Short mmCIF file of C-alpha atoms in Angstrom, two decimals:
data_model
loop_
_atom_site.label_atom_id
_atom_site.label_comp_id
_atom_site.label_asym_id
_atom_site.label_seq_id
_atom_site.Cartn_x
_atom_site.Cartn_y
_atom_site.Cartn_z
CA ASP A 12 -68.89 111.72 148.31
CA LEU A 13 -65.28 112.38 147.27
CA SER A 14 -63.05 109.53 146.72
CA LEU A 15 -59.82 108.78 144.94
CA LEU A 16 -61.56 106.47 142.24
CA ARG A 17 -64.23 109.25 141.40
CA PHE A 18 -61.49 111.86 141.15
CA ILE A 19 -59.47 109.63 138.73
CA SER A 20 -62.54 109.00 136.79
CA ALA A 21 -63.39 112.55 136.48
CA GLU A 22 -59.83 113.21 135.12
CA LEU A 23 -60.10 110.63 132.48
CA THR A 24 -63.47 111.48 131.26
CA ARG A 25 -63.82 115.28 131.69
CA GLY A 26 -64.30 117.38 128.36
CA TYR A 27 -63.90 120.95 127.24
CA PHE A 28 -65.08 122.87 124.20
CA LEU A 29 -62.54 125.02 122.35
CA GLU A 30 -65.47 126.72 120.53
CA HIS A 31 -66.23 128.53 123.90
CA ASN A 32 -63.21 130.66 123.22
CA GLU A 33 -63.36 130.83 119.56
CA ALA A 34 -61.83 134.32 119.12
CA LYS A 35 -58.71 133.37 120.91
CA TYR A 36 -57.90 130.12 119.17
CA THR A 37 -58.67 131.71 115.80
CA GLU A 38 -56.04 134.48 116.65
CA ARG A 39 -53.62 131.75 117.58
CA ARG A 40 -54.06 129.92 114.38
CA GLU A 41 -53.71 133.29 112.41
CA ARG A 42 -50.33 133.98 113.96
CA VAL A 43 -49.11 130.54 112.92
CA TYR A 44 -50.34 131.30 109.40
CA THR A 45 -48.51 134.72 109.66
CA CYS A 46 -45.28 133.07 110.73
CA MET A 47 -45.44 130.80 107.90
CA ARG A 48 -46.02 133.65 105.53
CA ILE A 49 -43.16 135.76 106.94
CA PRO A 50 -40.32 133.99 104.91
CA LYS A 51 -41.98 134.43 101.66
CA GLU A 52 -43.03 138.00 102.22
CA LEU A 53 -39.64 138.95 103.72
CA GLU A 54 -37.66 137.47 100.97
CA LYS A 55 -39.81 139.38 98.32
CA LEU A 56 -38.94 142.49 100.09
CA MET A 57 -35.28 141.52 100.46
CA PHE A 58 -35.07 140.52 96.86
CA PHE A 59 -36.51 143.75 95.56
CA GLY A 60 -34.42 145.88 98.05
CA ILE A 61 -31.03 144.01 97.10
CA PHE A 62 -31.64 144.90 93.47
CA LEU A 63 -32.32 148.45 94.45
CA CYS A 64 -28.96 148.64 96.20
CA LEU A 65 -27.54 146.98 93.10
CA ASP A 66 -28.77 149.59 90.87
CA ALA A 67 -27.49 152.39 93.13
CA PHE A 68 -23.96 150.49 93.34
CA LEU A 69 -23.79 149.96 89.51
CA TYR A 70 -24.61 153.53 89.00
CA VAL A 71 -21.09 154.43 90.53
CA PHE A 72 -19.19 152.43 87.92
CA THR A 73 -21.48 152.93 84.91
CA LEU A 74 -23.51 156.17 84.57
CA LEU A 75 -21.54 158.38 86.97
CA PRO A 76 -18.36 158.57 84.87
CA LEU A 77 -20.60 159.42 81.74
CA ARG A 78 -22.28 162.09 83.62
CA VAL A 79 -19.04 163.53 84.90
CA PHE A 80 -17.78 163.41 81.31
CA LEU A 81 -20.90 165.28 80.16
CA ALA A 82 -20.44 167.75 82.91
CA MET A 83 -16.94 168.57 82.18
CA PHE A 84 -17.62 168.87 78.44
CA ARG A 85 -20.44 171.42 79.10
CA PHE A 86 -18.04 173.36 81.26
CA ILE A 87 -15.25 173.47 78.62
CA THR A 88 -17.60 174.32 75.79
CA LEU A 89 -19.61 176.94 77.79
CA PRO A 90 -17.76 179.98 76.39
CA CYS A 91 -18.73 178.81 72.72
CA TYR A 92 -22.46 179.29 73.86
CA GLY A 93 -22.13 182.31 76.06
CA LEU A 94 -23.30 182.70 79.62
CA ARG A 95 -26.93 182.56 79.11
CA ASP A 96 -27.38 181.11 82.63
CA ARG A 97 -26.14 182.29 85.99
CA ARG A 98 -24.81 178.86 86.75
CA LEU A 99 -21.81 177.35 85.05
CA LEU A 100 -23.01 173.75 85.83
CA GLN A 101 -26.59 172.47 86.74
CA PRO A 102 -26.98 171.38 90.44
CA ALA A 103 -27.01 167.66 89.55
CA GLN A 104 -23.97 168.06 87.33
CA VAL A 105 -22.18 169.73 90.33
CA CYS A 106 -23.07 166.89 92.55
CA ASP A 107 -21.86 164.44 89.86
CA VAL A 108 -18.48 166.14 89.51
CA LEU A 109 -18.12 166.21 93.21
CA LYS A 110 -18.84 162.45 93.54
CA GLY A 111 -16.36 161.68 90.75
CA VAL A 112 -13.65 163.66 92.14
CA ILE A 113 -14.17 162.21 95.63
CA LEU A 114 -14.09 158.64 94.20
CA VAL A 115 -10.67 159.37 92.30
CA ILE A 116 -8.91 160.92 95.15
CA CYS A 117 -10.00 158.12 97.59
CA TYR A 118 -9.02 155.56 95.07
CA PHE A 119 -5.40 156.92 94.87
CA MET A 120 -5.45 157.42 98.69
CA MET A 121 -6.31 153.62 99.01
CA HIS A 122 -2.95 152.75 97.34
CA TYR A 123 -1.12 153.92 100.44
CA VAL A 124 -2.93 151.03 102.47
CA ASP A 125 -1.27 147.62 102.19
CA TYR A 126 -3.88 144.94 102.18
CA SER A 127 -1.32 142.14 102.38
CA MET A 128 0.14 143.80 105.67
CA MET A 129 -3.27 144.24 107.20
CA TYR A 130 -4.09 140.47 106.35
CA HIS A 131 -1.03 139.18 108.18
CA LEU A 132 -1.50 141.69 111.02
CA ILE A 133 -5.08 140.53 111.50
CA ARG A 134 -4.12 136.91 111.01
CA GLY A 135 -1.63 137.06 114.11
CA GLN A 136 -4.21 137.95 116.50
CA SER A 137 -6.06 135.49 118.72
CA VAL A 138 -9.69 134.22 117.82
CA ILE A 139 -11.34 136.01 120.64
CA LYS A 140 -9.75 139.35 119.95
CA LEU A 141 -10.80 139.06 116.32
CA TYR A 142 -14.36 138.29 117.37
CA ILE A 143 -14.41 141.47 119.42
CA ILE A 144 -12.87 143.53 116.51
CA TYR A 145 -15.49 142.24 114.14
CA ASN A 146 -18.21 143.35 116.53
CA MET A 147 -16.63 146.82 116.83
CA LEU A 148 -16.29 147.09 113.27
CA GLU A 149 -20.13 146.38 112.70
CA VAL A 150 -21.11 149.13 115.25
CA ALA A 151 -18.52 151.57 113.59
CA ASP A 152 -19.87 150.52 110.15
CA ARG A 153 -23.37 151.75 111.34
CA LEU A 154 -22.12 154.99 112.83
CA PHE A 155 -20.09 155.92 109.84
CA SER A 156 -23.24 155.12 107.50
CA SER A 157 -25.49 157.22 109.89
CA PHE A 158 -23.18 160.32 109.90
CA GLY A 159 -21.56 159.90 106.49
CA GLN A 160 -24.68 160.76 104.50
CA ASP A 161 -25.10 163.90 106.34
CA ILE A 162 -21.56 165.01 105.42
CA LEU A 163 -22.28 164.36 101.74
CA ASP A 164 -25.65 165.95 101.72
CA ALA A 165 -24.00 168.77 103.35
CA LEU A 166 -21.49 169.10 100.72
CA TYR A 167 -23.89 168.82 97.81
CA TRP A 168 -26.36 171.46 99.34
CA THR A 169 -23.25 173.91 100.13
CA ALA A 170 -22.07 173.57 96.51
CA THR A 171 -25.41 173.97 95.01
CA GLU A 172 -27.11 176.59 97.38
CA PRO A 173 -28.30 179.72 95.70
CA LYS A 174 -25.69 182.49 95.97
CA GLU A 175 -28.14 185.03 96.59
CA ARG A 176 -28.88 183.59 100.26
CA LYS A 177 -26.80 184.78 103.23
CA ARG A 178 -23.98 182.55 103.83
CA ALA A 179 -24.37 180.22 106.81
CA HIS A 180 -21.77 177.75 106.24
CA ILE A 181 -17.98 177.10 106.38
CA GLY A 182 -17.41 176.76 102.77
CA VAL A 183 -17.48 174.26 100.05
CA ILE A 184 -13.68 173.35 100.42
CA PRO A 185 -13.88 172.37 104.17
CA HIS A 186 -17.05 170.39 103.40
CA PHE A 187 -15.22 168.63 100.44
CA PHE A 188 -12.15 167.68 102.74
CA MET A 189 -14.77 166.27 105.34
CA ALA A 190 -16.31 164.25 102.61
CA VAL A 191 -13.20 162.86 101.21
CA LEU A 192 -11.90 162.01 104.70
CA TYR A 193 -15.12 160.39 105.58
CA VAL A 194 -15.16 158.05 102.32
CA PHE A 195 -11.51 157.08 102.68
CA LEU A 196 -11.99 156.20 106.43
CA HIS A 197 -15.24 154.37 105.76
CA ALA A 198 -13.47 152.44 102.94
CA ILE A 199 -10.68 151.42 105.34
CA LEU A 200 -13.03 150.10 107.79
CA ILE A 201 -14.85 148.04 105.14
CA MET A 202 -11.37 146.74 104.08
CA VAL A 203 -10.68 145.60 107.61
CA GLN A 204 -14.16 144.00 107.64
CA ALA A 205 -13.42 141.95 104.62
CA THR A 206 -9.81 141.08 105.70
CA THR A 207 -11.14 139.77 109.01
CA LEU A 208 -13.77 137.69 107.09
CA ASN A 209 -10.88 136.43 104.75
CA VAL A 210 -8.84 135.35 107.70
CA ALA A 211 -12.02 133.41 109.01
CA PHE A 212 -12.30 131.58 105.70
CA ASN A 213 -8.66 130.65 105.52
CA SER A 214 -8.26 129.45 109.19
CA HIS A 215 -7.65 125.89 109.30
CA ASN A 216 -10.40 124.85 112.09
CA LYS A 217 -12.97 127.33 110.97
CA SER A 218 -13.50 128.39 114.58
CA LEU A 219 -13.21 132.11 113.97
CA LEU A 220 -15.92 131.52 111.03
CA THR A 221 -18.22 129.81 113.37
CA ILE A 222 -17.98 132.30 115.99
CA MET A 223 -18.49 135.13 113.70
CA MET A 224 -21.72 133.22 112.37
CA SER A 225 -23.09 132.71 115.85
CA ASN A 226 -22.88 136.40 116.25
CA ASN A 227 -25.86 136.66 113.93
CA PHE A 228 -28.00 134.54 116.28
CA VAL A 229 -27.20 137.08 119.03
CA GLU A 230 -28.78 139.61 117.10
CA ILE A 231 -32.15 137.59 117.53
CA LYS A 232 -31.81 138.06 121.34
CA GLY A 233 -31.09 141.85 120.93
CA SER A 234 -34.10 142.72 118.75
CA VAL A 235 -37.01 140.12 119.09
CA PHE A 236 -38.00 141.02 122.77
CA LYS A 237 -38.12 144.78 122.04
CA LYS A 238 -41.35 146.65 121.14
CA PHE A 239 -41.72 147.46 117.58
CA GLU A 240 -44.15 149.38 115.51
CA LYS A 241 -44.76 149.26 111.80
CA ASN A 242 -42.26 152.20 111.41
CA ASN A 243 -39.71 150.62 113.39
CA LEU A 244 -40.00 147.42 111.69
CA PHE A 245 -39.57 149.24 108.38
CA GLN A 246 -36.12 150.73 109.47
CA MET A 247 -35.13 147.38 110.71
CA SER A 248 -35.94 145.98 107.16
CA ASN A 249 -34.05 148.53 105.46
CA SER A 250 -31.07 147.91 107.66
CA ASP A 251 -31.18 144.05 107.09
CA ILE A 252 -31.29 144.81 103.19
CA LYS A 253 -28.26 146.99 103.41
CA GLU A 254 -26.52 144.67 105.61
CA ARG A 255 -27.22 141.59 103.27
CA PHE A 256 -26.01 143.30 100.28
CA THR A 257 -22.75 144.60 101.89
CA ASN A 258 -22.09 141.14 103.05
CA TYR A 259 -22.41 139.87 99.37
CA VAL A 260 -19.94 142.44 98.30
CA LEU A 261 -17.48 141.45 101.12
CA LEU A 262 -17.93 137.68 100.00
CA LEU A 263 -17.11 138.98 96.44
CA ILE A 264 -13.99 140.73 97.58
CA VAL A 265 -12.88 137.74 99.67
CA CYS A 266 -13.22 135.28 96.83
CA LEU A 267 -11.32 137.72 94.65
CA ARG A 268 -8.50 137.85 96.97
CA ASN A 269 -8.28 134.16 97.55
CA MET A 270 -8.47 133.37 93.79
CA GLU A 271 -5.52 135.78 93.17
CA GLN A 272 -3.59 133.97 95.82
CA PHE A 273 -4.24 130.60 94.16
CA SER A 274 -3.50 131.92 90.63
CA TRP A 275 -7.13 131.82 89.73
CA ASN A 276 -7.46 128.16 89.96
CA PRO A 277 -10.96 127.14 89.52
CA ASP A 278 -10.82 124.08 91.98
CA HIS A 279 -10.14 126.54 94.78
CA LEU A 280 -13.46 128.18 94.26
CA TRP A 281 -15.15 125.03 95.07
CA VAL A 282 -13.20 124.96 98.41
CA LEU A 283 -14.55 128.41 99.12
CA PHE A 284 -18.28 127.60 98.14
CA PRO A 285 -19.33 125.76 101.26
CA ASP A 286 -18.14 128.58 103.62
CA VAL A 287 -19.84 131.17 101.37
CA CYS A 288 -23.16 129.10 101.35
CA MET A 289 -22.97 128.95 105.15
CA VAL A 290 -22.49 132.63 105.62
CA VAL A 291 -25.42 133.45 103.41
CA ALA A 292 -27.69 130.67 104.89
CA SER A 293 -27.08 131.88 108.44
CA GLU A 294 -27.79 135.54 107.44
CA ILE A 295 -31.18 134.45 105.68
CA ALA A 296 -32.15 132.18 108.70
CA VAL A 297 -31.47 134.87 111.08
CA ASP A 298 -33.43 137.37 109.35
CA ILE A 299 -36.36 135.13 108.95
CA VAL A 300 -36.51 134.11 112.52
CA LYS A 301 -36.11 137.62 113.76
CA HIS A 302 -38.84 139.10 111.64
CA ALA A 303 -41.11 136.24 112.30
CA PHE A 304 -41.01 136.67 116.11
CA ILE A 305 -41.06 140.36 115.91
CA THR A 306 -44.38 140.47 114.02
CA LYS A 307 -45.56 137.58 116.29
CA PHE A 308 -44.97 139.50 119.58
CA ASN A 309 -46.02 142.94 118.25
CA ASP A 310 -49.24 141.71 116.34
CA ILE A 311 -48.07 142.89 112.86
CA THR A 312 -49.47 141.24 109.92
CA ALA A 313 -47.29 139.85 106.87
CA ASP A 314 -48.96 142.23 104.50
CA VAL A 315 -46.97 144.95 106.02
CA TYR A 316 -43.98 143.95 103.89
CA SER A 317 -45.83 144.58 100.76
CA GLU A 318 -46.40 148.19 102.15
CA TYR A 319 -42.76 148.52 102.78
CA ARG A 320 -41.96 147.33 99.13
CA ALA A 321 -44.49 149.87 97.78
CA SER A 322 -42.74 152.67 99.77
CA LEU A 323 -39.32 151.85 98.35
CA ALA A 324 -41.05 151.54 94.96
CA PHE A 325 -42.72 154.95 95.37
CA ASP A 326 -39.16 156.35 95.96
CA LEU A 327 -38.08 154.95 92.84
CA VAL A 328 -41.03 156.16 90.68
CA SER A 329 -40.89 159.68 92.33
CA SER A 330 -37.16 160.11 91.42
CA ARG A 331 -38.02 159.73 87.74
CA GLN A 332 -40.30 162.72 87.73
CA LYS A 333 -39.08 165.92 86.14
CA ASN A 334 -38.98 167.95 89.52
CA ALA A 335 -37.35 165.23 91.50
CA TYR A 336 -35.69 166.20 94.67
CA THR A 337 -32.58 164.10 94.65
CA ASP A 338 -31.00 161.32 92.61
CA TYR A 339 -32.10 157.79 93.46
CA SER A 340 -28.76 156.60 94.53
CA ASP A 341 -28.97 159.28 97.36
CA SER A 342 -32.43 158.39 98.04
CA VAL A 343 -31.34 154.79 98.77
CA SER A 344 -28.62 156.00 100.87
CA ARG A 345 -30.94 157.90 103.03
CA ARG A 346 -33.57 155.16 103.18
CA MET A 347 -31.39 152.07 103.92
CA GLY A 348 -28.05 153.76 105.09
CA PHE A 349 -26.27 152.23 102.13
CA ILE A 350 -23.68 154.56 100.90
CA PRO A 351 -22.08 153.16 97.62
CA LEU A 352 -18.97 155.42 97.41
CA PRO A 353 -16.85 153.83 100.23
CA LEU A 354 -17.85 150.43 98.95
CA ALA A 355 -17.16 151.25 95.25
CA VAL A 356 -13.66 152.62 96.30
CA LEU A 357 -12.76 149.36 97.91
CA LEU A 358 -13.88 147.17 95.29
CA ILE A 359 -12.16 149.28 92.54
CA ARG A 360 -9.02 148.98 94.73
CA VAL A 361 -9.26 145.19 95.01
CA VAL A 362 -10.14 144.60 91.42
CA THR A 363 -7.28 146.61 90.13
CA SER A 364 -4.73 145.12 92.41
CA SER A 365 -6.01 141.48 91.77
CA ILE A 366 -6.31 141.59 88.03
CA LYS A 367 -3.39 142.87 85.89
CA VAL A 368 -4.43 144.39 82.53
CA GLN A 369 -1.65 143.99 80.08
CA GLY A 370 -1.64 144.02 76.10
CA VAL A 371 -4.44 145.18 73.65
CA LEU A 372 -6.71 142.23 74.17
CA ALA A 373 -7.02 142.83 77.88
CA TYR A 374 -8.05 146.43 77.33
CA VAL A 375 -10.65 145.22 74.80
CA CYS A 376 -11.88 142.93 77.52
CA VAL A 377 -12.06 145.79 79.92
CA VAL A 378 -14.24 147.80 77.55
CA LEU A 379 -16.42 144.80 76.77
CA PHE A 380 -16.81 144.23 80.50
CA TYR A 381 -17.70 148.05 81.12
CA CYS A 382 -20.19 147.77 78.16
CA GLY A 383 -21.69 144.84 79.89
CA LEU A 384 -21.97 146.55 83.20
CA ILE A 385 -23.86 149.39 81.52
CA SER A 386 -26.31 146.90 79.91
CA LEU A 387 -26.80 145.26 83.19
CA LYS A 388 -27.34 148.73 84.83
CA VAL A 389 -29.97 149.81 82.26
CA LEU A 390 -31.78 146.33 82.25
CA ASN A 391 -31.82 146.30 86.04
CA SER A 392 -33.16 149.90 85.96
CA ILE A 393 -36.04 149.08 83.52
CA VAL A 394 -37.14 146.02 85.35
CA LEU A 395 -37.12 147.65 88.62
CA LEU A 396 -39.01 150.81 87.40
CA GLY A 397 -41.81 148.51 85.82
CA LYS A 398 -42.04 146.49 89.03
CA SER A 399 -42.16 149.72 91.05
CA CYS A 400 -45.01 151.01 88.90
CA GLN A 401 -46.83 147.87 89.35
CA TYR A 402 -46.31 147.91 93.19
CA VAL A 403 -47.40 151.47 93.37
CA LYS A 404 -50.43 150.89 91.43
CA GLU A 405 -51.29 147.86 93.74
CA ALA A 406 -51.02 150.15 96.89
CA LYS A 407 -53.03 152.88 95.04
CA MET A 408 -50.32 155.47 95.67
CA GLU A 409 -50.51 156.90 91.97
CA GLU A 410 -52.43 160.12 92.89
CA LYS A 411 -49.51 161.17 95.32
CA LEU A 412 -47.19 161.39 92.40
CA PHE A 413 -49.54 163.91 90.87
CA ASN A 414 -50.84 165.80 93.96
CA PRO A 415 -47.90 168.33 93.91
CA VAL A 416 -49.13 169.55 90.43
CA LEU A 417 -52.46 170.80 91.89
CA THR A 418 -52.69 174.34 92.59
CA ALA A 419 -55.05 176.66 94.54
CA THR A 420 -57.88 177.87 92.22
CA PRO A 421 -58.18 181.57 92.12
CA GLY A 422 -61.33 182.78 93.89
CA LYS A 423 -61.60 179.78 96.02
CA PRO A 424 -60.44 179.80 99.75
CA ALA A 425 -57.58 177.60 100.73
CA GLY A 426 -59.71 175.50 103.09
CA LYS A 427 -61.91 174.27 100.34
CA GLN A 428 -59.02 173.47 98.36
CA GLN A 429 -57.26 171.46 101.00
CA SER A 430 -60.56 169.67 101.89
CA MET A 431 -61.02 168.67 98.13
CA SER A 432 -57.20 167.25 98.02
CA LYS A 433 -57.83 165.48 101.33
CA SER A 434 -60.84 163.76 100.15
CA THR A 435 -59.15 162.76 96.83
CA GLN A 436 -56.08 161.19 98.77
CA GLY A 437 -58.39 158.75 100.60
CA ILE A 438 -56.71 158.98 104.03
CA SER A 439 -57.41 155.93 106.03
CA THR A 440 -55.95 154.34 109.10
CA ASP A 441 -55.52 150.58 110.05
CA GLU A 442 -56.96 148.89 113.01
CA ASN A 443 -54.06 149.60 115.21
CA GLY A 444 -54.41 153.43 114.49
CA SER A 445 -51.05 153.69 112.62
CA THR A 446 -51.10 155.53 109.19
CA SER A 447 -50.81 152.97 106.39
CA VAL A 448 -48.11 153.31 103.72
CA THR A 449 -50.88 154.09 101.21
CA ASN A 450 -51.64 157.56 102.92
CA GLN A 451 -48.20 159.16 103.03
CA PRO A 452 -47.90 162.97 102.65
CA VAL A 453 -46.01 164.20 99.54
CA HIS A 454 -42.95 166.53 100.18
CA GLN A 455 -43.55 169.64 97.86
CA LYS A 456 -40.90 171.82 96.47
CA GLU A 457 -40.60 175.26 98.04
CA ASN A 458 -40.78 177.18 94.94
CA THR A 459 -43.76 175.38 93.48
CA PRO A 460 -47.17 177.04 93.88
CA SER A 461 -48.87 174.15 95.51
CA LEU A 462 -51.06 173.27 98.51
CA LEU A 463 -49.45 174.47 101.68
CA VAL A 464 -50.49 173.54 105.16
CA THR A 465 -50.98 176.83 106.85
CA SER A 466 -51.24 177.63 110.53
CA ASN A 467 -54.64 177.86 112.33
CA SER A 468 -54.48 181.74 112.29
CA ASP A 469 -54.18 181.96 108.56
CA GLN A 470 -56.92 179.20 108.05
CA PHE A 471 -59.20 181.20 110.08
CA LEU A 472 -58.32 184.42 108.20
CA THR A 473 -59.03 182.99 104.68
CA THR A 474 -61.89 180.73 105.72
CA PRO A 475 -65.67 181.37 105.90
CA ASP A 476 -67.47 180.88 109.36
CA GLY A 477 -69.12 177.63 107.82
CA GLU A 478 -65.82 175.81 107.60
CA GLU A 479 -64.28 176.60 110.99
CA LYS A 480 -65.58 173.36 112.46
CA ASP A 481 -63.97 171.33 109.61
CA ILE A 482 -60.56 173.23 110.12
CA SER A 483 -60.54 172.59 113.67
CA GLN A 484 -61.14 168.86 113.13
CA ASP A 485 -58.52 168.83 110.41
CA SER A 486 -56.02 170.44 112.77
CA SER A 487 -56.67 168.00 115.45
CA GLU A 488 -56.30 165.07 113.10
CA LEU A 489 -53.00 166.38 111.92
CA LYS A 490 -51.90 166.96 115.52
CA HIS A 491 -52.73 163.35 116.14
CA ARG A 492 -51.03 162.03 113.08
CA SER A 493 -47.81 164.13 113.55
CA SER A 494 -47.01 162.02 116.60
CA LYS A 495 -46.24 159.16 114.34
CA LYS A 496 -43.82 159.36 111.39
CA ASP A 497 -45.07 157.88 108.04
CA LEU A 498 -43.09 155.50 106.04
CA LEU A 499 -42.31 157.91 103.21
CA GLU A 500 -40.87 160.28 105.91
CA ILE A 501 -38.35 157.69 107.38
CA ASP A 502 -35.00 158.26 105.73
CA ARG A 503 -32.26 156.47 107.70
CA PHE A 504 -32.22 153.62 110.01
CA THR A 505 -31.46 154.40 113.63
CA ILE A 506 -28.84 152.64 115.68
CA CYS A 507 -29.93 151.75 118.93
CA GLY A 508 -32.65 149.01 118.71
CA ASN A 509 -33.96 150.84 115.46
CA ARG A 510 -36.27 153.17 117.50
CA ILE A 511 -37.75 156.56 116.41
CA ASP A 512 -37.45 159.37 118.82
#
């Protein structure tokens, strides 16, 4: 018999057993633990990535001038030794000279841009207009970074391409002018960003600064509710590293300009300190919340950030090899979208206009400061190299540094050699079916006699009948794996939602 009293009694005394759905609740608990681990793992990746960007940034001020000097010394003294080589300069020296010339030309071009006039022009705008301008500048900065490295790479390859090949380009000089124009325009763009941030710092009610900081939280809405895979999250992490390092340099520029206006009074630095802390804290909080919910919604574990860190470390270690493909500063540019040349031009312009060097003692201080920068660069490189070797060993990626050395043994078919190399690499996939960072393919040099992936027809022509089945399986696996890009093959963050097409 149903009654109100029995219904209330049943509601008060009914029970349920969570162990009947143990897997579901265990998964929920693991998600909570993953979200708790995200801040630590993310900041470890950010800390490592920021020092990588610092290493590439310090290279422009420290080792690049010395390398340009050595290249010019070789060019001047070459007649004394005779033309033993076809090249007047090595490819790396040509790239260094081009970087140095671009840096010097853009620095002198920046003298025609009046920082004070730009500051007062931006300060006269309304708050809402400045907010819109700042958002437009962020989008333009990403677009410039995406296309700028292509322009620089095109210049480097055009200047160092073997002359025996058929000419299929417009020439070195047009590429050089394109690169100079790009670096100059990107430096102006970053200057406008720094000026807008400086106006926000100096506003009386701090309303513009508050609106600009709230813009970071809008970024959470634009990224959290999208579908992300491990490769997409890797691109977003690299973009966040670049963005955070750029913000630190912009804050340094703002502090230098403000300290100059107040005659380098140390008391004014404490006035700027709370605003600087607010900018940095909001950036860190937004990154933590964004990555925590992205990993939660897409069932990505916190261990993936150690894979990202191992991938960045692999780039650094491989750049130290004898047959490295590129300089590490260029590798950072491609991986993170961080191009140090425009930022370096702006920082040199701001420092030289803010600090006046007069007298012998001042020049001695400049020389000591330069020696200190070189010491910091060398120390940072040594520590980063040691940590990178440690991360590569922990990820068991050492064999990928030596795989290009293996060559096909005479008398043995290519199929056997490929199967042997494949078994030594230890290819494995995670439970989601995506390739882990520890099984990335190694890019091989064109003129190095190494293991080449041949077509199906070539494999059948050079392989006995007993291995046809293995080759068909291997080709199917390669076809399945080619649909997803590996972490070591990703070399620039994408713009719209960090998606890989």
